[in-house]
Coordinates of C-alpha atoms and ligand atoms in Angstrom, one line a residue:
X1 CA 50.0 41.5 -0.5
X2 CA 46.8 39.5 -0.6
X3 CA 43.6 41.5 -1.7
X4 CA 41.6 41.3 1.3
X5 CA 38.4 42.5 -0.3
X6 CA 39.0 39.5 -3.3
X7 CA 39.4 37.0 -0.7
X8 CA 36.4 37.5 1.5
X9 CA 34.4 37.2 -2.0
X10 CA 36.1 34.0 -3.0
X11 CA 35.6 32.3 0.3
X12 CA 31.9 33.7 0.5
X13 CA 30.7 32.0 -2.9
X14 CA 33.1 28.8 -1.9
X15 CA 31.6 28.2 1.2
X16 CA 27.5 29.2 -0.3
X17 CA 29.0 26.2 -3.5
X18 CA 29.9 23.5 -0.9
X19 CA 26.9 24.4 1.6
X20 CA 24.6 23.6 -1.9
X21 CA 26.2 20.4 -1.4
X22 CA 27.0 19.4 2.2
X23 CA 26.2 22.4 4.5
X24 CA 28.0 20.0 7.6
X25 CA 31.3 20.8 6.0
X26 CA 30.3 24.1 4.9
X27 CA 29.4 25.0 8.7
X28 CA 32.8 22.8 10.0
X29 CA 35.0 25.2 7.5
X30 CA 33.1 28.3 9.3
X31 CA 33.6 26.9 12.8
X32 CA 36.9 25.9 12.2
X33 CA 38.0 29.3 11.1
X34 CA 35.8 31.0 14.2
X35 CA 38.2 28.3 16.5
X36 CA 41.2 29.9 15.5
X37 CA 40.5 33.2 15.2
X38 CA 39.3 32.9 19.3
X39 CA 42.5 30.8 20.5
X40 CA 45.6 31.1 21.8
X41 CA 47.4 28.8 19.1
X42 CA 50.9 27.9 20.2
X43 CA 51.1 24.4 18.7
X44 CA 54.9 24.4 17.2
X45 CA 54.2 22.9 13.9
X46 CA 51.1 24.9 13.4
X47 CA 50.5 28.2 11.3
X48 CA 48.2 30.3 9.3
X49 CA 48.5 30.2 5.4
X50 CA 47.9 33.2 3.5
X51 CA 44.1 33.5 2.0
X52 CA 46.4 33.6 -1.8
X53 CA 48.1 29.7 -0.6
X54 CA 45.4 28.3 0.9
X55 CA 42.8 29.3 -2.4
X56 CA 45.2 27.9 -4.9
X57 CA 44.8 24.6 -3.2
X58 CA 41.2 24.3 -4.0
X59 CA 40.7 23.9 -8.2
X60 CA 41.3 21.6 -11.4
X61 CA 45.2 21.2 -10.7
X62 CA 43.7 18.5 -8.4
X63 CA 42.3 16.5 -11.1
X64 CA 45.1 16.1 -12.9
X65 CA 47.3 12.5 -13.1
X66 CA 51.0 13.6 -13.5
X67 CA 53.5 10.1 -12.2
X68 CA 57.0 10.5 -13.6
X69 CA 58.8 13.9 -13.3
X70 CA 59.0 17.5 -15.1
X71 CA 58.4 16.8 -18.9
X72 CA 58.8 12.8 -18.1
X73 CA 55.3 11.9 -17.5
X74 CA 53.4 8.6 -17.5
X75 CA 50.1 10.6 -18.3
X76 CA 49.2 13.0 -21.4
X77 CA 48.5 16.7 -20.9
X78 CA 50.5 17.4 -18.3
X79 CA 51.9 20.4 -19.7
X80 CA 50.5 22.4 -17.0
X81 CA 51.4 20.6 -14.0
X82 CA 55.2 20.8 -15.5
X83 CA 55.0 24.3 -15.1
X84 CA 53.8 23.9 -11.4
X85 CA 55.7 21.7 -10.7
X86 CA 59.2 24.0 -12.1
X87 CA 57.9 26.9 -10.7
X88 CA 57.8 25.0 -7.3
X89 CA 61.4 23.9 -7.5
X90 CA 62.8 26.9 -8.9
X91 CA 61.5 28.8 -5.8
X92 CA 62.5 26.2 -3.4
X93 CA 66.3 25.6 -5.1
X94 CA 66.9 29.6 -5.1
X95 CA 65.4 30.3 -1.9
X96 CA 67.1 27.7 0.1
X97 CA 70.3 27.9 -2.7
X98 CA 70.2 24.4 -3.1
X99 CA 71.5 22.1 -5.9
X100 CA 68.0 20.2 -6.6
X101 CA 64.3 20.3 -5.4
X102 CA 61.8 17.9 -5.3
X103 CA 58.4 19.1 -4.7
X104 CA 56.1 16.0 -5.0
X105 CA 56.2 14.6 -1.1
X106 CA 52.3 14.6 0.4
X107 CA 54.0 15.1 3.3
X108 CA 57.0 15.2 6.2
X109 CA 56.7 11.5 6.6
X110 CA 56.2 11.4 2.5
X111 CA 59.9 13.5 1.7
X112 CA 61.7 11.8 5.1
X113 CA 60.8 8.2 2.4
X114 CA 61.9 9.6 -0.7
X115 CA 64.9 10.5 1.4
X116 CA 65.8 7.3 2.1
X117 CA 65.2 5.6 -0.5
X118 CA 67.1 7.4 -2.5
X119 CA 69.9 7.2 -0.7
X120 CA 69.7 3.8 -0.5
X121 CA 69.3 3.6 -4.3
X122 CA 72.0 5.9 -4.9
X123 CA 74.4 4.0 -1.9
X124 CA 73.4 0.5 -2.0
X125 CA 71.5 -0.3 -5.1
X126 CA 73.6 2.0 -7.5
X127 CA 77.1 0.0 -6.6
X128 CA 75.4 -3.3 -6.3
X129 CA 73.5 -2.9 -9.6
X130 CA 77.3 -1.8 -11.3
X131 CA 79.3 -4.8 -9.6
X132 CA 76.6 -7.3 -11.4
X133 CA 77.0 -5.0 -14.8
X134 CA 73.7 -3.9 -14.9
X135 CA 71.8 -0.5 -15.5
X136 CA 68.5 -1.3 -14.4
X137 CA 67.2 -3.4 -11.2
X138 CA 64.6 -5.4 -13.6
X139 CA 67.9 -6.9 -15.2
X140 CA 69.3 -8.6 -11.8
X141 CA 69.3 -11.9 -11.6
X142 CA 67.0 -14.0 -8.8
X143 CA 70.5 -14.1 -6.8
X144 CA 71.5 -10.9 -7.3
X145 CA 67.8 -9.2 -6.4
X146 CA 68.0 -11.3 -3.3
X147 CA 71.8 -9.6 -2.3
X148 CA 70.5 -6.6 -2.7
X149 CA 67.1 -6.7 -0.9
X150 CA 69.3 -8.3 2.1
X151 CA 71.5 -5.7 1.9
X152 CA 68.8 -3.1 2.0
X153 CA 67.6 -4.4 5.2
X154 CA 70.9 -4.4 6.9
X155 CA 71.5 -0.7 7.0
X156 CA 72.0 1.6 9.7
X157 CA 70.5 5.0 11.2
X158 CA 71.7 7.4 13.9
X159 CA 69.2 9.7 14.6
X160 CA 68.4 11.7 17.5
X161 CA 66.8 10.2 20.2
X162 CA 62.7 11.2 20.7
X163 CA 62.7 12.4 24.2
X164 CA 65.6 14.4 23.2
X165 CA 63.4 16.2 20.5
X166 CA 63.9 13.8 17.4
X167 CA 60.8 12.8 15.3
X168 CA 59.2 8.7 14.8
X169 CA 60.5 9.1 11.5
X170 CA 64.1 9.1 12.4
X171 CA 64.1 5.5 12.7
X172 CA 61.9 4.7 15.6
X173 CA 60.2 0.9 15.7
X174 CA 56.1 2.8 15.1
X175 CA 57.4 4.3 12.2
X176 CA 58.2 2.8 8.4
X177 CA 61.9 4.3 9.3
X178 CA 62.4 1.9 12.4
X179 CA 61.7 -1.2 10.4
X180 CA 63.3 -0.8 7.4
X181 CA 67.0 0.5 9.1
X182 CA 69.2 -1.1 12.2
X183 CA 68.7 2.5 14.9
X184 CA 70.4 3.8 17.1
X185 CA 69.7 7.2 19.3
X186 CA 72.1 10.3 19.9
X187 CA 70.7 12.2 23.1
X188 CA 72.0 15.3 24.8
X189 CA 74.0 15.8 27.4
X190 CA 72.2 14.9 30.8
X191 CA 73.5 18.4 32.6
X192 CA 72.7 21.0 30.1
X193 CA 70.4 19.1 27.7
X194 CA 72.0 20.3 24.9
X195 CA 73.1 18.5 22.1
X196 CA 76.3 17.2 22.8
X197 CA 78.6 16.8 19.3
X198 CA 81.5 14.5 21.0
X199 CA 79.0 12.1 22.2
X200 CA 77.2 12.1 18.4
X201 CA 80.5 11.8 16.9
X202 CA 81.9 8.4 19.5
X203 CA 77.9 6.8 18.6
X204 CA 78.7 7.6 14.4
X205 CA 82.7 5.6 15.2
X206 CA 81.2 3.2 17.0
X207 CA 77.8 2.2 14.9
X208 CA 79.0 3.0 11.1
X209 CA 75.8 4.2 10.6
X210 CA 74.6 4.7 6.6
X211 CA 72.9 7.9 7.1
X212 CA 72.5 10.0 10.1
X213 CA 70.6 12.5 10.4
X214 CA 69.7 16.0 12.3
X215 CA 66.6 17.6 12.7
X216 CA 64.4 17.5 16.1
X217 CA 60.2 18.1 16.8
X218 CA 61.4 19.3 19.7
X219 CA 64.4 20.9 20.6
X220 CA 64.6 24.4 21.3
X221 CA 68.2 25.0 20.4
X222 CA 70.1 25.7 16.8
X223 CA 72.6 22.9 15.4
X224 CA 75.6 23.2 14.2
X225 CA 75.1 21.2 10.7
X226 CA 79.1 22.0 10.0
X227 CA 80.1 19.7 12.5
X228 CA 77.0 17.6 12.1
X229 CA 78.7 16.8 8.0
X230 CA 82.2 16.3 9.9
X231 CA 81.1 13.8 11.4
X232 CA 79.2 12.1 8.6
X233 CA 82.3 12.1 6.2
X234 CA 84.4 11.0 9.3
X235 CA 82.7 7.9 9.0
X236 CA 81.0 7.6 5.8
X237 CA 77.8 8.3 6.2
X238 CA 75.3 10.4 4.4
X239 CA 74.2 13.8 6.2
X240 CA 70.5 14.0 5.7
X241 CA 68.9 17.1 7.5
X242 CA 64.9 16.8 8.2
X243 CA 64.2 20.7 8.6
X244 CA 60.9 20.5 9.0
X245 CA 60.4 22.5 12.2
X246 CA 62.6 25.3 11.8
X247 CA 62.5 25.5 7.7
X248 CA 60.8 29.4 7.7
X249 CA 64.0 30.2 9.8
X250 CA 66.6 29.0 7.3
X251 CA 64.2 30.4 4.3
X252 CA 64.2 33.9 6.6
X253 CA 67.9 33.6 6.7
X254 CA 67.7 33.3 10.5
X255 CA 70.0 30.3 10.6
X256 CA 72.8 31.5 8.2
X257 CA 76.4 29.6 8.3
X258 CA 76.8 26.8 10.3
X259 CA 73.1 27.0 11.1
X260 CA 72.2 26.2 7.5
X261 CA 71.8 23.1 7.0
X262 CA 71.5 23.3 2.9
X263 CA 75.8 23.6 2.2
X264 CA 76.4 21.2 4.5
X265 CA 74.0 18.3 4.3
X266 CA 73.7 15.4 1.3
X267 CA 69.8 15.8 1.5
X268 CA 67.4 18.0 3.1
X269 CA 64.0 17.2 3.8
X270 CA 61.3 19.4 5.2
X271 CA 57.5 20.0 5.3
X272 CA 56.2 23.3 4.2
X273 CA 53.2 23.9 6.6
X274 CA 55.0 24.7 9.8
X275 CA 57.4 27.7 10.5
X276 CA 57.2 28.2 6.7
X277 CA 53.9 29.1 6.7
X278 CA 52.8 27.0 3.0
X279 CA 49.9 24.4 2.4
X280 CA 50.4 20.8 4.4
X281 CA 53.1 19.0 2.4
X282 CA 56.9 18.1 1.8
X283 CA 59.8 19.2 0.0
X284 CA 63.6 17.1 -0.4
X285 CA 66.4 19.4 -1.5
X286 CA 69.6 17.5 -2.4
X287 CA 72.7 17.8 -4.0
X288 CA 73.8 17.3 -8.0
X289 CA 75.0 14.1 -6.6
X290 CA 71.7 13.0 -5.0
X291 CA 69.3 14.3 -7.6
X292 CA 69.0 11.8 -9.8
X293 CA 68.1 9.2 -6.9
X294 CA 65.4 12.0 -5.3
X295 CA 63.9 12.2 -8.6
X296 CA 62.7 8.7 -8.5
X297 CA 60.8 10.0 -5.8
X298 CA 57.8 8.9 -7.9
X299 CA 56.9 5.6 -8.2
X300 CA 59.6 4.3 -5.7
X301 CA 57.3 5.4 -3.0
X302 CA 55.1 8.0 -3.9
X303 CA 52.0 7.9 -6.4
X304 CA 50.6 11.0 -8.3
X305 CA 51.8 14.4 -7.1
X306 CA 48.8 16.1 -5.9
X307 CA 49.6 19.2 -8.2
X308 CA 47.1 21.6 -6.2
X309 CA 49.6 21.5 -3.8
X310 CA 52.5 21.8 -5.3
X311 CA 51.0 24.8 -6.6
X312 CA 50.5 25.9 -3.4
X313 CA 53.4 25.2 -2.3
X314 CA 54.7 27.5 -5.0
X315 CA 52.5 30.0 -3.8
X316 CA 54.3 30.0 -0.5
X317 CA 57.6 29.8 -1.3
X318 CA 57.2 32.9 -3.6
X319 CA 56.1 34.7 -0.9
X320 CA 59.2 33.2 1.8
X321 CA 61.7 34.8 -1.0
X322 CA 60.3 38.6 0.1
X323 CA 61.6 40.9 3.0
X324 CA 58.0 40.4 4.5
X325 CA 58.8 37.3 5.4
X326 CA 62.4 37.9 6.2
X327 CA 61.2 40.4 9.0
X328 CA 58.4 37.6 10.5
X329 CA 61.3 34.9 10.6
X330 CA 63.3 36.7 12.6
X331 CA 60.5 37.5 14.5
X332 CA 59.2 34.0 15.6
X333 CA 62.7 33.9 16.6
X334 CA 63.2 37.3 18.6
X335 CA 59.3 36.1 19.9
X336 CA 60.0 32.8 21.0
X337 CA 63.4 34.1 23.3
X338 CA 60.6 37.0 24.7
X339 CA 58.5 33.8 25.8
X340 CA 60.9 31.7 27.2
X341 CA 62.4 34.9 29.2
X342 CA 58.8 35.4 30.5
X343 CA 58.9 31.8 31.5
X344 CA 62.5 32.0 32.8
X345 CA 61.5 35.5 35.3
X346 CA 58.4 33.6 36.8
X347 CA 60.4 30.6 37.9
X348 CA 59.4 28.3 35.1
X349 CA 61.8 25.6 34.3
X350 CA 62.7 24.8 30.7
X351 CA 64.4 22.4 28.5
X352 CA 68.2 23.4 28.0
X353 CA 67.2 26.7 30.1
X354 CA 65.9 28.7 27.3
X355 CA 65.8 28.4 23.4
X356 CA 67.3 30.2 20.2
X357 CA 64.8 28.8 18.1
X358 CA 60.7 28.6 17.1
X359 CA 60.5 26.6 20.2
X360 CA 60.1 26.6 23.8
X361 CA 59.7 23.2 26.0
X362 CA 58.1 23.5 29.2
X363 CA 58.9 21.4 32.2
X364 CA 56.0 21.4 34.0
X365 CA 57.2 18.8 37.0
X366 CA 57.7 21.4 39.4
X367 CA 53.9 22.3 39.2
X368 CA 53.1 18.8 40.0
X369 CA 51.8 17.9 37.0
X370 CA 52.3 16.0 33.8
X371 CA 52.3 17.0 30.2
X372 CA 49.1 16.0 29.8
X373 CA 47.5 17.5 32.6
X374 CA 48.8 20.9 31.9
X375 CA 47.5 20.5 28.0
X376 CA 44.7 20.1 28.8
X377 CA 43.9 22.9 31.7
X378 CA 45.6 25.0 29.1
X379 CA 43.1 23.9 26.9
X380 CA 40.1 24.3 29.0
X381 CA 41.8 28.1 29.5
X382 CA 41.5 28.8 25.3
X383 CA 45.6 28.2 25.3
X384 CA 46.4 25.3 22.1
X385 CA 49.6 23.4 23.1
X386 CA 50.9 20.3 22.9
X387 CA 52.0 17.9 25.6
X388 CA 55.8 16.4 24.8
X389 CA 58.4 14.3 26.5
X390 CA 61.6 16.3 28.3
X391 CA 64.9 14.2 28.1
X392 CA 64.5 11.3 30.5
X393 CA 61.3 11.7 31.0
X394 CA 60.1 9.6 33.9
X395 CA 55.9 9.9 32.5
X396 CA 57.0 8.3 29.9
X397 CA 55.7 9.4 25.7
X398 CA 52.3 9.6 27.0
X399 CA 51.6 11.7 29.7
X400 CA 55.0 12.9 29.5
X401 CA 56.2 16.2 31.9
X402 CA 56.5 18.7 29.5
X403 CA 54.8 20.9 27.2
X404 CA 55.9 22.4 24.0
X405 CA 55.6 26.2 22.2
X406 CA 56.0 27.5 19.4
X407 CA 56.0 31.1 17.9
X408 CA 55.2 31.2 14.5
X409 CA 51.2 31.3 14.6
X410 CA 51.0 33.7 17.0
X411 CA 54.0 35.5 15.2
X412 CA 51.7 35.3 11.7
X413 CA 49.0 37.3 13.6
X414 CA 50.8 39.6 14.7
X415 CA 51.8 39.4 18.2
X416 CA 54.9 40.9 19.7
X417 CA 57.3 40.9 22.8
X418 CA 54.7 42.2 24.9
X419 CA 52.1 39.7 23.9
X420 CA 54.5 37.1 24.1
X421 CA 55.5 38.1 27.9
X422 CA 51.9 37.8 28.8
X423 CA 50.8 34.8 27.2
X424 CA 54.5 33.4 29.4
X425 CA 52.1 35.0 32.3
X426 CA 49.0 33.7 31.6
X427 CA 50.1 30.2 31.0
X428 CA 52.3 30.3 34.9
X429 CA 48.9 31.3 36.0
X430 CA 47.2 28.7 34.6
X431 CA 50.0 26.1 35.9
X432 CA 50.3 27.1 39.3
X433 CA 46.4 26.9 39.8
X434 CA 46.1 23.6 38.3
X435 CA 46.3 20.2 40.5
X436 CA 46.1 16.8 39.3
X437 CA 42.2 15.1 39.2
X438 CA 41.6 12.0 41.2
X439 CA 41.3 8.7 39.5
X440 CA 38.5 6.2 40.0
X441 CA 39.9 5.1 43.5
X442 CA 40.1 8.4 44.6
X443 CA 44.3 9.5 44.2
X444 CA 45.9 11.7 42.0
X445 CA 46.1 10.7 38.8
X446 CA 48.1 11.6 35.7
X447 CA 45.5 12.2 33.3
X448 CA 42.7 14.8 35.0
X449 CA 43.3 17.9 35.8
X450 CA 41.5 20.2 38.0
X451 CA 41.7 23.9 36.8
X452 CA 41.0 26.5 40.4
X453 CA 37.2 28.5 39.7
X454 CA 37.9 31.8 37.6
X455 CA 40.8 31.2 36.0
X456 CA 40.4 30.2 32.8
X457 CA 37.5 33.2 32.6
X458 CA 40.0 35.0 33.8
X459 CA 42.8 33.7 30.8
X460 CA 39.9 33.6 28.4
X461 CA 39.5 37.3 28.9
X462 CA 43.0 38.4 28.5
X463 CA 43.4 36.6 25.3
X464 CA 40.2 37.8 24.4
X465 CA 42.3 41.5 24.5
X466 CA 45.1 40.2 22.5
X467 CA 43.6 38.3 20.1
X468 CA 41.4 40.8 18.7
X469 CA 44.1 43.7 18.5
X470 CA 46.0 41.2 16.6
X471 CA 43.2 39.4 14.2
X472 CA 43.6 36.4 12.3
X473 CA 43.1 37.1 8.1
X474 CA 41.9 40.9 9.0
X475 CA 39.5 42.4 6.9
X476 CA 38.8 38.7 6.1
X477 CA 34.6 39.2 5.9
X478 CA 33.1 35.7 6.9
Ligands
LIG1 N1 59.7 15.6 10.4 C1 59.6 16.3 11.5 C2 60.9 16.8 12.2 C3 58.4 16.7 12.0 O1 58.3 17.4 13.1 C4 57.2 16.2 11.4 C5 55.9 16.5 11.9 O2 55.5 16.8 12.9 C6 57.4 15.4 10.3 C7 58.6 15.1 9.8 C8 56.2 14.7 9.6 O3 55.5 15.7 8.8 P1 54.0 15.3 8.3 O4 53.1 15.4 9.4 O5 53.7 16.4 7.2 O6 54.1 14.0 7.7

């Protein structure tokens, strides 16, 4: 348990330190915290860090140059950041039981790299590098090197589609992922929206890919990772899970089994600020098999771990390994079911009709709206969502027609099944008395919205209620 009183006195002093300084970021900090303590925060990837991980990202450990790995270092002194850094993995490998951790990646994006590149290196380059009897890539001939970066470029991704739920980093043309492998989408099935394992499984025959991979932004359902690896080995690929989302459930042992992606995948990659509640960063478990390839993590594409966060990160995942946090994952779970049943009772439709995860996808096309229109009259009513495509969706990435939830913020503060029914209510009330704004030439448009008089005073007060019987960092003086 963090000791409230400590805390308030640590971020006091810090903030009258930096305010000696540059009192604009002193007074941003301040407002930033006021912002959150007075909204509705549903954003799915968003959460509150406890005061203990969020003050040991702030000292010396950030100072420190540390390249190479634990005890393997391109810098002197960096006896210290070894220990972070094993304390880090040691946490991560025994709370997620995995084989190896890695605890450098910056970020999502950062551990989704290291993940393919090292299984790239430890498919493509390690074979190629033995078939021309060398140990080291520096040693290849001009020929050789020139095979191998071809055959780099010529491998192959199946990942799940984006308005499905997948993320830009499952090898999608914006993102690093897109240019460096061939892609190709799995969806879900048209009627139900769920994922659909045959049709996975006939795309894997079909395109051979090297890796495929699981893991969504924004599907509101569990996967089955058992069936997810059979169809990997059926074809030879690697299984690489990105967890990111859902991470705090598999660390709360809410997804146990087939729902665990850690026995069954080659390579798991996550972030650790979302549903698992650490500092913004990234985290690749693997297998034995894997590990040596992960560990090159650093240089192949990342520079200096930032050791404050690792840290941090260690921070975190100490405190995911107690029955505290047990108890709030199943709770973001047993919360986020609440809010889709609210949704579900006042005629709300929803992506795959409901959810068994953190998440909860609005489709908001019935009200006559788009995504973005409903974000932002949700906004303007003190409720923090984000706008996100539904399968198909005809408004396109941008405006899209849906909106997404998530639980664990709210969860972290406190809120229960009650709360969560009446946010489900005050979010249908701000829907139904919302109608698109006119554009320039005087139709409907898809980007304004126009919010009916009273209601967001009317939202702003409710919340109001809930917010401050559940307060954010209570007892938390600033
Ligand atoms: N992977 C998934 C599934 C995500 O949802 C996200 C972020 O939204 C990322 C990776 C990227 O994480 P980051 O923003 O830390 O780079």
């Amino acid at each position: 348990m963090t000791d409230v009183a400590a805390a308030s006195i640590a971020y006091q002093n810090a903030l009258k330190v930096i305010k000696s300084v540059e009192p604009r970021i002193a007074d941003a900090i301040t407002a930033e915290l006021t912002d959150q303590r007075g909204s509705l925060k549903l954003i799915a990837s968003e959460n509150y860090a406890s005061p203990a991980v969020l003050l040991t990202m702030g000292n010396w450990l950030s100072d420190k140059y540390a390249e190479g790995t634990i005890g393997h270092r391109f810098y002197a002194g960096c006896q210290n950041v070894d220990t972070v850094e094993s304390v880090a993995a040691e946490h991560a490998r025994e709370l997620f039981g995995a084989e190896y951790a890695y605890a450098q990646p910056h970020s999502g994006i950062d551990a989704n790299l290291v993940a393919f590149w090292s299984i790239l290196a430890h498919r493509i380059e390690g074979p190629e590098l033995a078939s021309a009897g060398v140990k080291n890539m520096n040693d290849l001939d001009e020929d050789a090197w020139e095979t191998l970066r071809k055959k780099f470029g010529e491998q192959r991704m199946l990942g799940m589609s984006l308005d499905a739920g997948g993320h830009l980093t499952h090898g999608f043309r914006p993102n690093i992922s897109g240019k460096m492998f061939h892609q190709r989408s799995y969806g879900t099935d048209p009627e139900t929206q769920l994922l659909d394992y045959d049709a996975v499984a006939a795309a894997a025959r079909e395109f051979k890919p090297l890796i495929l991979i699981a893991g969504y932004s924004a599907y509101p359902r569990r996967v089955d990772f058992a069936r997810m690896r059979e169809i990997a080995d059926e074809v030879g690929a690697t299984l690489m899970v990105d967890m990111a989302h859902f991470a705090g459930l598999v660390a709360g042992k809410v997804f146990t089994g087939d729902e665990d992606p850690i026995p069954h995948a080659h390579v798991v990659t996550t972030t650790t600020h979302k549903s698992l509640r650490g500092p913004r960063g990234g985290l690749v478990l693997a297998t034995e098999e894997y590990a040596p390839s992960v560990d090159r993590g650093c240089p192949m594409v990342l520079g200096g771990p930032l050791s404050n966060m690792m840290a941090a990160k260690a921070v975190a995942l100490a405190e995911a390994r107690t029955q505290e946090f047990r108890t709030y994952a199943q709770a973001v779970a047993d919360n986020a079911k609440t809010l889709a049943d609210g949704f579900l009772k006042r005629g709300t439709n929803l992506v795959t009709g409901g959810t068994d995860n953190h998440i909860v996808l609005l489709d908001v096309s019935k009200y006559g709206l788009t995504g973005r229109q409903a974000e932002s009259a949700l906004l303007e009513a003190g409720i923090v969502t984000n706008r996100n495509s539904v399968p198909s969706d005809p408004n396109g990435a941008w405006y899209t027609s849906g909106v997404r939830l998530g639980t664990p913020a709210l969860t972290s503060r406190g809120f229960g099944a009650d709360d969560f029914d009446r946010v489900a209510e005050l979010i249908v009330d701000v829907l139904t008395n919302t109608t698109p704004g006119l554009t320039a030439k005087g139709v409907p448009g898809k980007a304004k919205h126009v919010l009916a008089d009273g209601v967001s005073d009317r939202v702003h007060a409710a919340s109001a209620e809930m917010l401050e019987a559940n307060p954010l960092y209570p007892g938390l003086e600033l």
